Short mmCIF file of C-alpha atoms and ligand atoms in Angstrom, two decimals:
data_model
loop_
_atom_site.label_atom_id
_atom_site.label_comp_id
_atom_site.label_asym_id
_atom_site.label_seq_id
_atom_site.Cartn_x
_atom_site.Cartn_y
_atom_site.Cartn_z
CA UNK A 676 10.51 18.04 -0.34
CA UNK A 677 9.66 19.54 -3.66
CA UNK A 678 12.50 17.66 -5.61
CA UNK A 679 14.83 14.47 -5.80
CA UNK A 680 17.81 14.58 -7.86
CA UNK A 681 19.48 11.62 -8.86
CA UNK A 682 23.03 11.19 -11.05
CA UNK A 683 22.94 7.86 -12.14
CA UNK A 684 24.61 4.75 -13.14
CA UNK A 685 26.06 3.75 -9.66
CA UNK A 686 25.53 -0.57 -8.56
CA UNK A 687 23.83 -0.32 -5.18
CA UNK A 688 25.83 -2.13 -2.50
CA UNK A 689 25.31 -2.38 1.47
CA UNK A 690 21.89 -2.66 3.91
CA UNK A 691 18.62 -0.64 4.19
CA UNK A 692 15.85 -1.26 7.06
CA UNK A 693 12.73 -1.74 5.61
CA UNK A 694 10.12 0.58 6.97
CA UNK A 695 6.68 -0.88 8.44
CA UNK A 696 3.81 -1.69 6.23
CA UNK A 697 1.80 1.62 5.25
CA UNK A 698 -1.39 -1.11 4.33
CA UNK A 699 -1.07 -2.78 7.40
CA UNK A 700 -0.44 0.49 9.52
CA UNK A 701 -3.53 2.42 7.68
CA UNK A 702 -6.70 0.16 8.64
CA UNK A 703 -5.18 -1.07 12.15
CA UNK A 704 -4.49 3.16 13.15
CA UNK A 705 -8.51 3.40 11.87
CA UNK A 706 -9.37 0.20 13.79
CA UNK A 707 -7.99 2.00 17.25
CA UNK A 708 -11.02 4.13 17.00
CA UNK A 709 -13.01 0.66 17.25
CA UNK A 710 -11.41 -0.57 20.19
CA UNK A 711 -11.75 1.82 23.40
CA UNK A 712 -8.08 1.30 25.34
CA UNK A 713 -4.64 2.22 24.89
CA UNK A 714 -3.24 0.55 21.81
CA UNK A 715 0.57 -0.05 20.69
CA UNK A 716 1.60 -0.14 17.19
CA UNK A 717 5.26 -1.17 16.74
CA UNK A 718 7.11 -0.08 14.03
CA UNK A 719 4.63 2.22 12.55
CA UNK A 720 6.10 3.69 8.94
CA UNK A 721 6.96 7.68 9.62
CA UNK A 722 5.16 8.24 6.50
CA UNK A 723 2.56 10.98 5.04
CA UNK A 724 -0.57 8.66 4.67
CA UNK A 725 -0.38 7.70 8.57
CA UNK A 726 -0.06 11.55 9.52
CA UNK A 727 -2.84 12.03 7.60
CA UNK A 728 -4.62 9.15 9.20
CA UNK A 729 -3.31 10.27 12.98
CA UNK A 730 -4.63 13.82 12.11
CA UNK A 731 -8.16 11.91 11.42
CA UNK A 732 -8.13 9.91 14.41
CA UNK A 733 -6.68 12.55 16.78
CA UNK A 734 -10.44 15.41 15.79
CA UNK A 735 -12.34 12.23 17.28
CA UNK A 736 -10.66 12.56 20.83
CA UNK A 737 -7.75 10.21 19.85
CA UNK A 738 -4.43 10.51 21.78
CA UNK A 739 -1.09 9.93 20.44
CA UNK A 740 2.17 9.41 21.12
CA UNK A 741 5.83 8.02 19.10
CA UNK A 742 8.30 6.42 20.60
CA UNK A 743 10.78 6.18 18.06
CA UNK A 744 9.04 4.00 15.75
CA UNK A 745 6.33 3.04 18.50
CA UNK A 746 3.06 4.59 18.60
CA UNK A 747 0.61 4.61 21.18
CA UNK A 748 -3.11 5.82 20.61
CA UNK A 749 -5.32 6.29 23.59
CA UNK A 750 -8.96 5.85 22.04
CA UNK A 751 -10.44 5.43 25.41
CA UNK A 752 -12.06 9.59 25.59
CA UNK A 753 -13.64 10.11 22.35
CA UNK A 754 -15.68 12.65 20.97
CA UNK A 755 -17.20 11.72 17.84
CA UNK A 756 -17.79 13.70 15.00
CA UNK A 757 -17.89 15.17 11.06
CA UNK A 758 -14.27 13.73 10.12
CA UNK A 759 -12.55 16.60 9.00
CA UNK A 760 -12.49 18.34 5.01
CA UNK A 761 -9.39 18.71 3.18
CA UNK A 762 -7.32 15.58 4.42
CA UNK A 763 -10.03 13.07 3.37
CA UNK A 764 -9.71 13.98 -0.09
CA UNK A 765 -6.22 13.17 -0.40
CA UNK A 766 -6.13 9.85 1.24
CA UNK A 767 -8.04 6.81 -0.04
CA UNK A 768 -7.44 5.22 3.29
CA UNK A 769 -10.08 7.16 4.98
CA UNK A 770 -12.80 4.70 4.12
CA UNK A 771 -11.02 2.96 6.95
CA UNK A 772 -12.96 4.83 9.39
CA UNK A 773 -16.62 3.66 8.26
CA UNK A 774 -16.53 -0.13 9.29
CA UNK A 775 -14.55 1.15 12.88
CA UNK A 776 -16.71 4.56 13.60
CA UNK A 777 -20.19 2.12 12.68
CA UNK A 778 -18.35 -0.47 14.68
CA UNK A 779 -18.43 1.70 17.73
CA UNK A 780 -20.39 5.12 17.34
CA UNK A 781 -23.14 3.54 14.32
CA UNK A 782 -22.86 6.49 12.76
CA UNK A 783 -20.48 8.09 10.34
CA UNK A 784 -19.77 11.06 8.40
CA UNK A 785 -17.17 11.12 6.23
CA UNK A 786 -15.69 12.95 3.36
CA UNK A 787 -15.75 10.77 -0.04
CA UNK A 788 -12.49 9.52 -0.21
CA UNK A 789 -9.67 10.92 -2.80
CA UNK A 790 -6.12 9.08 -3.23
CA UNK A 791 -4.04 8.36 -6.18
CA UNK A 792 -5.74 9.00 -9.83
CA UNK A 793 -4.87 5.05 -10.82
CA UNK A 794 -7.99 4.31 -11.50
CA UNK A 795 -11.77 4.80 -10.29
CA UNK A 796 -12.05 3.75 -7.04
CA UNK A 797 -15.68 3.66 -6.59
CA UNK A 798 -16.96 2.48 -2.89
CA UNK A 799 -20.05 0.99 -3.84
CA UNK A 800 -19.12 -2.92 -2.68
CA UNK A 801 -18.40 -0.80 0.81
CA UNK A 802 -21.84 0.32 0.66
CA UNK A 803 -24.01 -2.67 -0.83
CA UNK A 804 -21.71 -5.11 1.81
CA UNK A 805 -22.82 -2.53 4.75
CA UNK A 806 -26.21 -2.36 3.81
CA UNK A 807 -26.15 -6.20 4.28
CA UNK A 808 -25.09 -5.95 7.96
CA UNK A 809 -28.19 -3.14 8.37
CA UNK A 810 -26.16 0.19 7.90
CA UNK A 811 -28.35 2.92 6.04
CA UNK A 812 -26.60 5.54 3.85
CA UNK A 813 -28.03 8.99 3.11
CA UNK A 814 -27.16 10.38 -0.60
CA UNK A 815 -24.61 12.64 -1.00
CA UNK A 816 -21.95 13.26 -3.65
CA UNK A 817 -19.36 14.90 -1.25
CA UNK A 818 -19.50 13.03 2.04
CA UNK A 819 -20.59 9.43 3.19
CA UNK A 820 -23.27 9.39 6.24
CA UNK A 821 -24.53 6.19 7.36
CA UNK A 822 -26.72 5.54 10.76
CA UNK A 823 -27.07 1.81 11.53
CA UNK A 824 -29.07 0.60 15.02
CA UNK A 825 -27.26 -2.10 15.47
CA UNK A 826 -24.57 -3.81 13.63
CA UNK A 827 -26.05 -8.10 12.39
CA UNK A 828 -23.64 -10.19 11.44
CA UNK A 829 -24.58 -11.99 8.54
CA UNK A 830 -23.02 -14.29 5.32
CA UNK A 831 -21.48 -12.17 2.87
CA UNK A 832 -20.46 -13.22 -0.54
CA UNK A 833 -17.31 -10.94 -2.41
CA UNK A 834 -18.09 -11.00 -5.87
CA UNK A 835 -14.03 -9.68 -6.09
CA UNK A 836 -11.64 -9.63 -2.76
CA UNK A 837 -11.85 -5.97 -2.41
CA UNK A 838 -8.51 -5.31 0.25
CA UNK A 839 -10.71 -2.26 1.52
CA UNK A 840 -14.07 -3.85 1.57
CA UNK A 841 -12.75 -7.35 4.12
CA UNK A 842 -11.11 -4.74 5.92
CA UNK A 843 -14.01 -2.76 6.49
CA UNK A 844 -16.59 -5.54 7.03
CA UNK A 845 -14.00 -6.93 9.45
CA UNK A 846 -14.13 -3.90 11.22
CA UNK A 847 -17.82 -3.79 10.72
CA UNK A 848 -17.99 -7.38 12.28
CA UNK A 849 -15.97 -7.48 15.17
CA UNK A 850 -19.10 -5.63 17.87
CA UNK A 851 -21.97 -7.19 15.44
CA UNK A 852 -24.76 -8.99 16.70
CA UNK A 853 -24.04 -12.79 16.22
CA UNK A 854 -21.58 -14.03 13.31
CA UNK A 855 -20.25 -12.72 9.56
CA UNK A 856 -19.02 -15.00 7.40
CA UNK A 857 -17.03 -13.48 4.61
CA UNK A 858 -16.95 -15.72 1.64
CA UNK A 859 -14.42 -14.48 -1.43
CA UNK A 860 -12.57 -12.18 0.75
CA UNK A 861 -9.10 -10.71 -0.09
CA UNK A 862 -6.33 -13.06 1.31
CA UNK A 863 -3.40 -9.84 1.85
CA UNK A 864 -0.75 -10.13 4.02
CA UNK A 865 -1.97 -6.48 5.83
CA UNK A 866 -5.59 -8.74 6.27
CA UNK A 867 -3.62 -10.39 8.77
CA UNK A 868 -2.14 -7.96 10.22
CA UNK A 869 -5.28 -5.79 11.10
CA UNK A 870 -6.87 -9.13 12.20
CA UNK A 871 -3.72 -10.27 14.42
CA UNK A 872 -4.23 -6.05 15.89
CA UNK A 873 -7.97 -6.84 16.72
CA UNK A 874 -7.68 -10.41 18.34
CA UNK A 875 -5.46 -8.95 20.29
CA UNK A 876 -7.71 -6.57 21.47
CA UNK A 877 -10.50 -9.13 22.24
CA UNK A 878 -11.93 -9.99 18.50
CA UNK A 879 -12.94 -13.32 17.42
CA UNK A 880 -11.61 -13.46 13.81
CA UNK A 881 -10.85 -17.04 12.19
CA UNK A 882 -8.85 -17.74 8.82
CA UNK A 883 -7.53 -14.31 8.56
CA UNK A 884 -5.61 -14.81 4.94
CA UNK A 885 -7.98 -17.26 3.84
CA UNK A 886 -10.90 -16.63 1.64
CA UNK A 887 -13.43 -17.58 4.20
CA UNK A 888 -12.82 -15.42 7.44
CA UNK A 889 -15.54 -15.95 10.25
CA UNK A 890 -16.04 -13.03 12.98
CA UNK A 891 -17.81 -13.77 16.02
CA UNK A 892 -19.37 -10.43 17.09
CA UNK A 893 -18.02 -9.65 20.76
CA UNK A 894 -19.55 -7.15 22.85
CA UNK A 895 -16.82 -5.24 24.06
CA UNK A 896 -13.29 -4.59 22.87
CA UNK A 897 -9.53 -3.20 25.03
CA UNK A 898 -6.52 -1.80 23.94
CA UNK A 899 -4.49 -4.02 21.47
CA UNK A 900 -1.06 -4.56 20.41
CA UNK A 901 1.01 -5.26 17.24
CA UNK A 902 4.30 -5.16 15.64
CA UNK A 903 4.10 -4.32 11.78
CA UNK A 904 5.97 -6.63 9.57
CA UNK A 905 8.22 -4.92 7.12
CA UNK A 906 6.87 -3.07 3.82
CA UNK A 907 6.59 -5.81 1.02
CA UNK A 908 6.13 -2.96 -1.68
CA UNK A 909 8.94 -0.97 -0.19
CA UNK A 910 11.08 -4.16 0.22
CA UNK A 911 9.99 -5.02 -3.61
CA UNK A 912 10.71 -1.48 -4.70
CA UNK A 913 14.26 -1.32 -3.83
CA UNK A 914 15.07 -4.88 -5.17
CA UNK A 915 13.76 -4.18 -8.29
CA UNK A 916 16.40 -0.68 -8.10
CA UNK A 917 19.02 -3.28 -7.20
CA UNK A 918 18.48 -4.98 -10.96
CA UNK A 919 17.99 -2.34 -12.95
CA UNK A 920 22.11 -0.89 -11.25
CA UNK A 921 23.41 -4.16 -10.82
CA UNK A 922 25.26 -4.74 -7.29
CA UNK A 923 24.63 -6.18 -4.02
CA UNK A 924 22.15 -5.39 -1.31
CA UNK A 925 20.79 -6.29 2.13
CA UNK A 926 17.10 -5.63 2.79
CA UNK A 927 16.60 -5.73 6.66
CA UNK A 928 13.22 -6.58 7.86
CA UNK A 929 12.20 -7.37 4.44
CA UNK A 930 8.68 -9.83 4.93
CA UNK A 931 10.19 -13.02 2.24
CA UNK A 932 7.24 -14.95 3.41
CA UNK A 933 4.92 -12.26 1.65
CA UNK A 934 7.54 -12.20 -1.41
CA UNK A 935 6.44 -15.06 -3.12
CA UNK A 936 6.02 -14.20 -6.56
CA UNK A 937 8.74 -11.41 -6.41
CA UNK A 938 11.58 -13.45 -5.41
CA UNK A 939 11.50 -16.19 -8.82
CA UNK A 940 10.77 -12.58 -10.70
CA UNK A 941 14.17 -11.37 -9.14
CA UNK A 942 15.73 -14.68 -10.31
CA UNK A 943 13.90 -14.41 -13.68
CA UNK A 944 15.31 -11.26 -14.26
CA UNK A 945 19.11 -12.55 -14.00
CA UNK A 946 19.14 -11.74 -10.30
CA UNK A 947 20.31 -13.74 -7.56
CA UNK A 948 18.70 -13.97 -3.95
CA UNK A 949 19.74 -15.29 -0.28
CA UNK A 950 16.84 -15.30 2.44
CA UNK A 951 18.80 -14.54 6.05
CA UNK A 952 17.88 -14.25 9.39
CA UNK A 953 17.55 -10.23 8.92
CA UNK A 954 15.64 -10.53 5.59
CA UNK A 955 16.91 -11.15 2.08
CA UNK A 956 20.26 -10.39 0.00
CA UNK A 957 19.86 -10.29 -3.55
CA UNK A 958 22.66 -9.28 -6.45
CA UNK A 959 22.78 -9.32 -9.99
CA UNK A 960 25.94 -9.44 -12.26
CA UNK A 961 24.68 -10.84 -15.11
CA UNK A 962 22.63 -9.41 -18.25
CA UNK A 963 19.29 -7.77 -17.24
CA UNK A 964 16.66 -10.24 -18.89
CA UNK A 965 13.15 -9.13 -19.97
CA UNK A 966 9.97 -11.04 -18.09
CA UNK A 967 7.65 -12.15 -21.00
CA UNK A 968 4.26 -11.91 -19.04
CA UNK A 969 3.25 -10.55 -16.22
CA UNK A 970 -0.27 -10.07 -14.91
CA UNK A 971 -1.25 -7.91 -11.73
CA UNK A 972 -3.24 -9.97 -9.52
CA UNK A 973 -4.76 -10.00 -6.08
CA UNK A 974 -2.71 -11.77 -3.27
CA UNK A 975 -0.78 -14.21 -3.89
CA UNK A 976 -0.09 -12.88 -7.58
CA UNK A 977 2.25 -10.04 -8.35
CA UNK A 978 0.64 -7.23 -6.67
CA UNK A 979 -0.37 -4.15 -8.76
CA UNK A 980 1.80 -1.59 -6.20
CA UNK A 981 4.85 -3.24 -7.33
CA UNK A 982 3.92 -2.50 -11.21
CA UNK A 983 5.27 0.38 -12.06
CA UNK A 984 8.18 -0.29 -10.15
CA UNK A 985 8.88 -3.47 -12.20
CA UNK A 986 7.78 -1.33 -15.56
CA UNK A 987 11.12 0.95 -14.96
CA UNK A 988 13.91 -1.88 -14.30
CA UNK A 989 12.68 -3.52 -17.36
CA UNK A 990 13.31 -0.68 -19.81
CA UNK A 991 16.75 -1.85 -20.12
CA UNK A 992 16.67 -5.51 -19.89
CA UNK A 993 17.88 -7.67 -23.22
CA UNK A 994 14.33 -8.54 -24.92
CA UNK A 995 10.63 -7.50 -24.99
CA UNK A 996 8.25 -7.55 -21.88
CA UNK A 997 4.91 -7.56 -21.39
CA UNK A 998 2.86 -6.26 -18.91
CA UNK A 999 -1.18 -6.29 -18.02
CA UNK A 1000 -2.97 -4.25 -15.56
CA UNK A 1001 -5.76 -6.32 -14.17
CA UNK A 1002 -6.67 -4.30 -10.99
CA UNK A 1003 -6.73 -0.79 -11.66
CA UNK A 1004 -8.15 0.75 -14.94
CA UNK A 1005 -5.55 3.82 -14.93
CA UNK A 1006 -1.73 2.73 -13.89
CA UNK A 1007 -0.20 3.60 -16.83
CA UNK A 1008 0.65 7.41 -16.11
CA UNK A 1009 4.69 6.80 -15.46
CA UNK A 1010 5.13 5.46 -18.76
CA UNK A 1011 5.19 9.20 -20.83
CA UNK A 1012 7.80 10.35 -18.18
CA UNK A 1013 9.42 7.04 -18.70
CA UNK A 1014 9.56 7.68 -22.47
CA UNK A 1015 11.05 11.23 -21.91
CA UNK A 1016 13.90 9.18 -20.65
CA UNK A 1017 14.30 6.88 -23.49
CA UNK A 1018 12.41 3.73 -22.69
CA UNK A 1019 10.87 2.46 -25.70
CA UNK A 1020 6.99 1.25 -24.16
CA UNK A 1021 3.60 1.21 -25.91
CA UNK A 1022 0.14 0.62 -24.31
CA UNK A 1023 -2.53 -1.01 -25.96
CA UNK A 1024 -5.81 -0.68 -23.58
CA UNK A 1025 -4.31 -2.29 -20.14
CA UNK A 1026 -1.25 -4.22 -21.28
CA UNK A 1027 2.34 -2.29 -22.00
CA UNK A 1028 4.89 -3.49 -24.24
CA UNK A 1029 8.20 -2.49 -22.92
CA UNK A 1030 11.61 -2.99 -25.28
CA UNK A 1031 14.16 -2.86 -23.84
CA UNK A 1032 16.86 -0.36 -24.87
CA UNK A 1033 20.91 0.07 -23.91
CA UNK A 1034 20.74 2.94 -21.21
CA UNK A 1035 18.15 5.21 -20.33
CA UNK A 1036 19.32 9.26 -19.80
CA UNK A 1037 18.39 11.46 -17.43
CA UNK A 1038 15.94 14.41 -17.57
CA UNK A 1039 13.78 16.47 -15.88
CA UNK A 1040 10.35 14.50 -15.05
CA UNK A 1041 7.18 14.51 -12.61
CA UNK A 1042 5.54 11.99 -10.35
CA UNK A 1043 1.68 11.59 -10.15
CA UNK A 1044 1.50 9.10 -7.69
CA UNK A 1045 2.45 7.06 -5.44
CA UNK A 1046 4.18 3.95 -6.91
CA UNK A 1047 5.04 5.57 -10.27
CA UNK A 1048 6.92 8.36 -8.71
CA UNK A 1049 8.89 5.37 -6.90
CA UNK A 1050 9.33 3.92 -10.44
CA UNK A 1051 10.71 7.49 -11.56
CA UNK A 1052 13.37 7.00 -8.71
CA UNK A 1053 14.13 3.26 -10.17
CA UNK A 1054 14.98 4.77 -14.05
CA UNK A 1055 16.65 7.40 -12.16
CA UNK A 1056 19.20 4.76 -10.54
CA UNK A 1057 19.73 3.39 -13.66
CA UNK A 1058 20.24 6.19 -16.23
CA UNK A 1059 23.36 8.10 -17.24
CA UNK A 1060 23.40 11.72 -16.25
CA UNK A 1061 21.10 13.77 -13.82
CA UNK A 1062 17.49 13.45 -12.91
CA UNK A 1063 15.29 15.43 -11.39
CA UNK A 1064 12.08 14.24 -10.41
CA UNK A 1065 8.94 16.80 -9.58
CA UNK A 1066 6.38 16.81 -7.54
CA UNK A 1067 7.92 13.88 -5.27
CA UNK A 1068 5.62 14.73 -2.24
CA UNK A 1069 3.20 11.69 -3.87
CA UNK A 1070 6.67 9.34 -3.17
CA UNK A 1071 6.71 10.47 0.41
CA UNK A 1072 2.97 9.22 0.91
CA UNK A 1073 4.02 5.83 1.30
CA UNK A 1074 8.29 6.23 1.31
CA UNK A 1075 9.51 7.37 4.80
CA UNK A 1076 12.78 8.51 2.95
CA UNK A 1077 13.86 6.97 -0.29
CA UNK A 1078 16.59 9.35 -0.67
CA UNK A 1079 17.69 8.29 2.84
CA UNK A 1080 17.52 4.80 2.21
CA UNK A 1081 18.97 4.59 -1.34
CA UNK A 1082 22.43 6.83 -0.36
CA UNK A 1083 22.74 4.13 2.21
CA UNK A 1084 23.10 1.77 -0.64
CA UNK A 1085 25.64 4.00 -2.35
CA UNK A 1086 23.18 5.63 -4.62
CA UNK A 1087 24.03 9.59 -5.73
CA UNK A 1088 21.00 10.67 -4.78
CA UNK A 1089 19.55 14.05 -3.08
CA UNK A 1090 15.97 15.40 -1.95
CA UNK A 1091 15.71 18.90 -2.31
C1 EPZ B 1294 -5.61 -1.44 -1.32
O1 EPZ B 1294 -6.47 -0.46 -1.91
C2 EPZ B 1294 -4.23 -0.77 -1.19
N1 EPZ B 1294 -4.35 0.40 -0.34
C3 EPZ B 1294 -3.72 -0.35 -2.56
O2 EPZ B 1294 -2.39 0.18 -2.42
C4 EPZ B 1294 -3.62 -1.59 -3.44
O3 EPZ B 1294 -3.26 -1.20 -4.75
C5 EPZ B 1294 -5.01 -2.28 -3.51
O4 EPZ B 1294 -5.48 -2.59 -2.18
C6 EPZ B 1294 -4.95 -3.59 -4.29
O5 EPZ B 1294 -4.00 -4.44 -3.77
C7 EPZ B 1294 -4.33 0.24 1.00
O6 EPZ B 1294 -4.28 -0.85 1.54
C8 EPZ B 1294 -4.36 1.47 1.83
P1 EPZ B 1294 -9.33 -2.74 -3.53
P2 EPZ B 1294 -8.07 -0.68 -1.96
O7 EPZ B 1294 -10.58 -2.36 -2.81
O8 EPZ B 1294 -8.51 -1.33 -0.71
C9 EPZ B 1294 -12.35 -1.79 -7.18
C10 EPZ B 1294 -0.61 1.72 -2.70
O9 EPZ B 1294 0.05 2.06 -3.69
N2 EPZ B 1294 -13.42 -1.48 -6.20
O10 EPZ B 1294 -8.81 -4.12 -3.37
O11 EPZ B 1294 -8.67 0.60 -2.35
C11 EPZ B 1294 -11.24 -0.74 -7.19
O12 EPZ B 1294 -11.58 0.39 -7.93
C12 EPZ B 1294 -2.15 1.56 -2.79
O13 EPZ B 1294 -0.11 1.45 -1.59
C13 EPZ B 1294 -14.69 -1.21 -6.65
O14 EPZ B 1294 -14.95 -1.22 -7.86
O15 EPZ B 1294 -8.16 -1.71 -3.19
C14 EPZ B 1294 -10.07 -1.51 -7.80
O16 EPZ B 1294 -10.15 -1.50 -9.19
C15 EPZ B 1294 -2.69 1.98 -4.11
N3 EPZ B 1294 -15.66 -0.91 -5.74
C16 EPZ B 1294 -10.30 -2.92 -7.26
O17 EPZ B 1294 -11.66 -3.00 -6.83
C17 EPZ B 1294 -15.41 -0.88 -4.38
O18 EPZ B 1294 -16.33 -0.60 -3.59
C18 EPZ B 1294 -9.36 -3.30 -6.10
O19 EPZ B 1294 -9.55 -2.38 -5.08
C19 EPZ B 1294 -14.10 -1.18 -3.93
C20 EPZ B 1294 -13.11 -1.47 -4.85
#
């Protein structure tokens, strides 16, 4: 899909499923190749990052198969070897597969992972943390190989919860001589999720969500099992559509427990929300009020995929917001395309000040990633006239089918 094209100005009303966690489907798909057996991942996102990531597993001897929204991967057969070329640069995610191919093979080869341009995403706390456990890494600017004898589990100290780095020293951990203790480690909801996937495949992981997480290393590992809870990012992404149209909506399978600091946000903003059995109904009718502060934070703060998103329903709330980046260096890129559509935002260093102005109009604008194409969609919602949005394949990296989902909520809106 080259194109979405969106006319405005209509209040969402109705229900949307929320798709499956892409971070929590991402590491546990990775983690399969860890654990020799035949795993099932329940709702599994149809999304482009976890065809990418099948496509990785499946050229080490990987076998897969959907059900619907089921997947089972057969990792029992595999035949290790130089993960593939282009894909790797376009995913971050692939740094997955060091901790699980060193968990299981010791060695690795990897392309040098690509992803969205938000920032440098360096990997050296992956490599100083892996060193720790005994992995040696050969120098290369275009791929990562590492050799390691055997896997020691040892006390290791975050000097910043890094989501990929506990993932991979979790991964690391779980077939390491003796015991890791991860002290400062990132407390994610998808943390949970991959260790919930690998205790049920025989791990010993404690405090999975806490900053300390202990891993006793076991010596062999089976198949394992997991449903995914719903996409907090996704679920956040359409509420924050709901404000900036006004209306009424149902998000099914939304994860509340994991929506801590969005829901007062959604109340803060002159919205109005109702936690149900199936997930959460929020509304707004009143005036669309500008947040003073917000800071991107690590779990449990207002996470930095759910930025950009936010950045777009605020260009037309009553008042002046204020926004600063904390985790990324470079997540700024929506707001020129933003401006093309009337928002009134300036940037000084990592903090935008967004005014809020009456409307925003439609025009002809591209995404650049992930998250800010979704926050492209948002002003989209919420303009008068058309919009067409470029380049949208970065939305569908992480967005089974916004187009799909937002029509359902009475939204004129087309992918092309
Ligand atoms: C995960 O990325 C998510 N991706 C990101 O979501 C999310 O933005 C991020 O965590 C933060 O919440 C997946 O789970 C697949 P980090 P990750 O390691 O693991 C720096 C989305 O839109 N750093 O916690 O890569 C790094 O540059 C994506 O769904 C180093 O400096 O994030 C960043 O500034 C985007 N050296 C900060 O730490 C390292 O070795 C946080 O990165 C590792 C990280």
């Amino acid at each position: 899909m080259k194109q979405i094209f969106i006319r405005g100005g209509v209040p969402l009303t109705g229900q949307v499923r929320i798709q499956g966690s892409k971070n929590a489907a991402l590491p546990i798909l990775a983690a399969t190749l860890l654990a020799g057996g035949e795993h099932e991942i329940k709702n599994c996102p149809k999304i482009a990052d976890v065809y990418y990531m099948l496509e990785l597993i499946r050229s080490q001897g990987a076998v897969v198969c959907w059900k619907g929204r089921n997947l089972s991967v057969d990792t029992r057969q595999l035949t290790p070897g130089p993960l593939g070329e282009k894909k790797e640069g376009t995913m971050r995610s692939s740094i997955f597969l060091l901790g699980a191919m060193l968990g299981r093979f010791g060695e690795v080869d990897l392309e040098y992972p690509g992803g969205c341009v938000i920032g440098d995403r360096p990997v050296n706390w992956h490599i100083t943390h892996l060193n720790k456990m005994g992995v040696i890494f050969c120098d290369s600017d275009e791929r990562i190989n590492a050799k390691v004898s055997k896997l020691i589990g040892c006390e290791q100290y975050l000097t910043f919860p890094s989501v990929g780095v506990t993932e991979n020293l979790i991964m690391a951990a779980v077939l390491a001589e003796g015991t890791t203790i991860i002290h400062g480690a990132a407390m994610e909801p998808e943390i949970v999720s991959l260790c919930e996937f690998l205790n049920s495949a025989g791990a010993k992981i404690f405090g999975a969500g806490k900053s300390d997480i202990i891993i006793q290393g076991v010596n062999c590992l089976h198949g394992g099992n997991i449903t995914l809870p719903g996409d907090r990012i996704v679920a956040g992404t359409y509420a924050f559509a709901c404000m900036i149209t006004s209306g009424g909506i149902l998000l099914e399978g939304a994860p509340t427990s994991y929506m801590t600091r969005l829901i007062p946000m959604i109340h803060a903003m002159g919205g109005n929300t109702l936690i149900t059995e199936d997930g959460i109904y929020l509304y707004r009718r009143e005036e669309l009020c500008a947040i003073p502060y917000t800071i991107t934070e690590v779990y449990p703060g207002f996470p930095t995929d759910l930025q950009s998103p936010l950045m777009a329903a605020l260009c037309t709330a009553n008042g002046e917001s204020v926004i600063e980046e904390r985790i990324f260096g470079n997540r700024f890129r929506v707001v020129p395309e933003l401006i093309k559509m009337g928002a009134d935002i300036h940037i000084k260093e990592h903090t935008a000040y967004i005014r809020g102005v009456e409307k925003l109009h439609g025009a002809t604008i591209c995404a650049e990633e992930l998250r800010g194409g979704a926050a492209l969609v948002i002003a989209g919602l919420g303009a008068g006239g058309e919009t067409y949005i470029e380049n949208c394949g970065h939305i569908y990296r992480g967005y089974e089918n916004i187009c799909r989902d937002l029509s359902e909520l009475g939204a004129r809106i087309y992918g092309e």
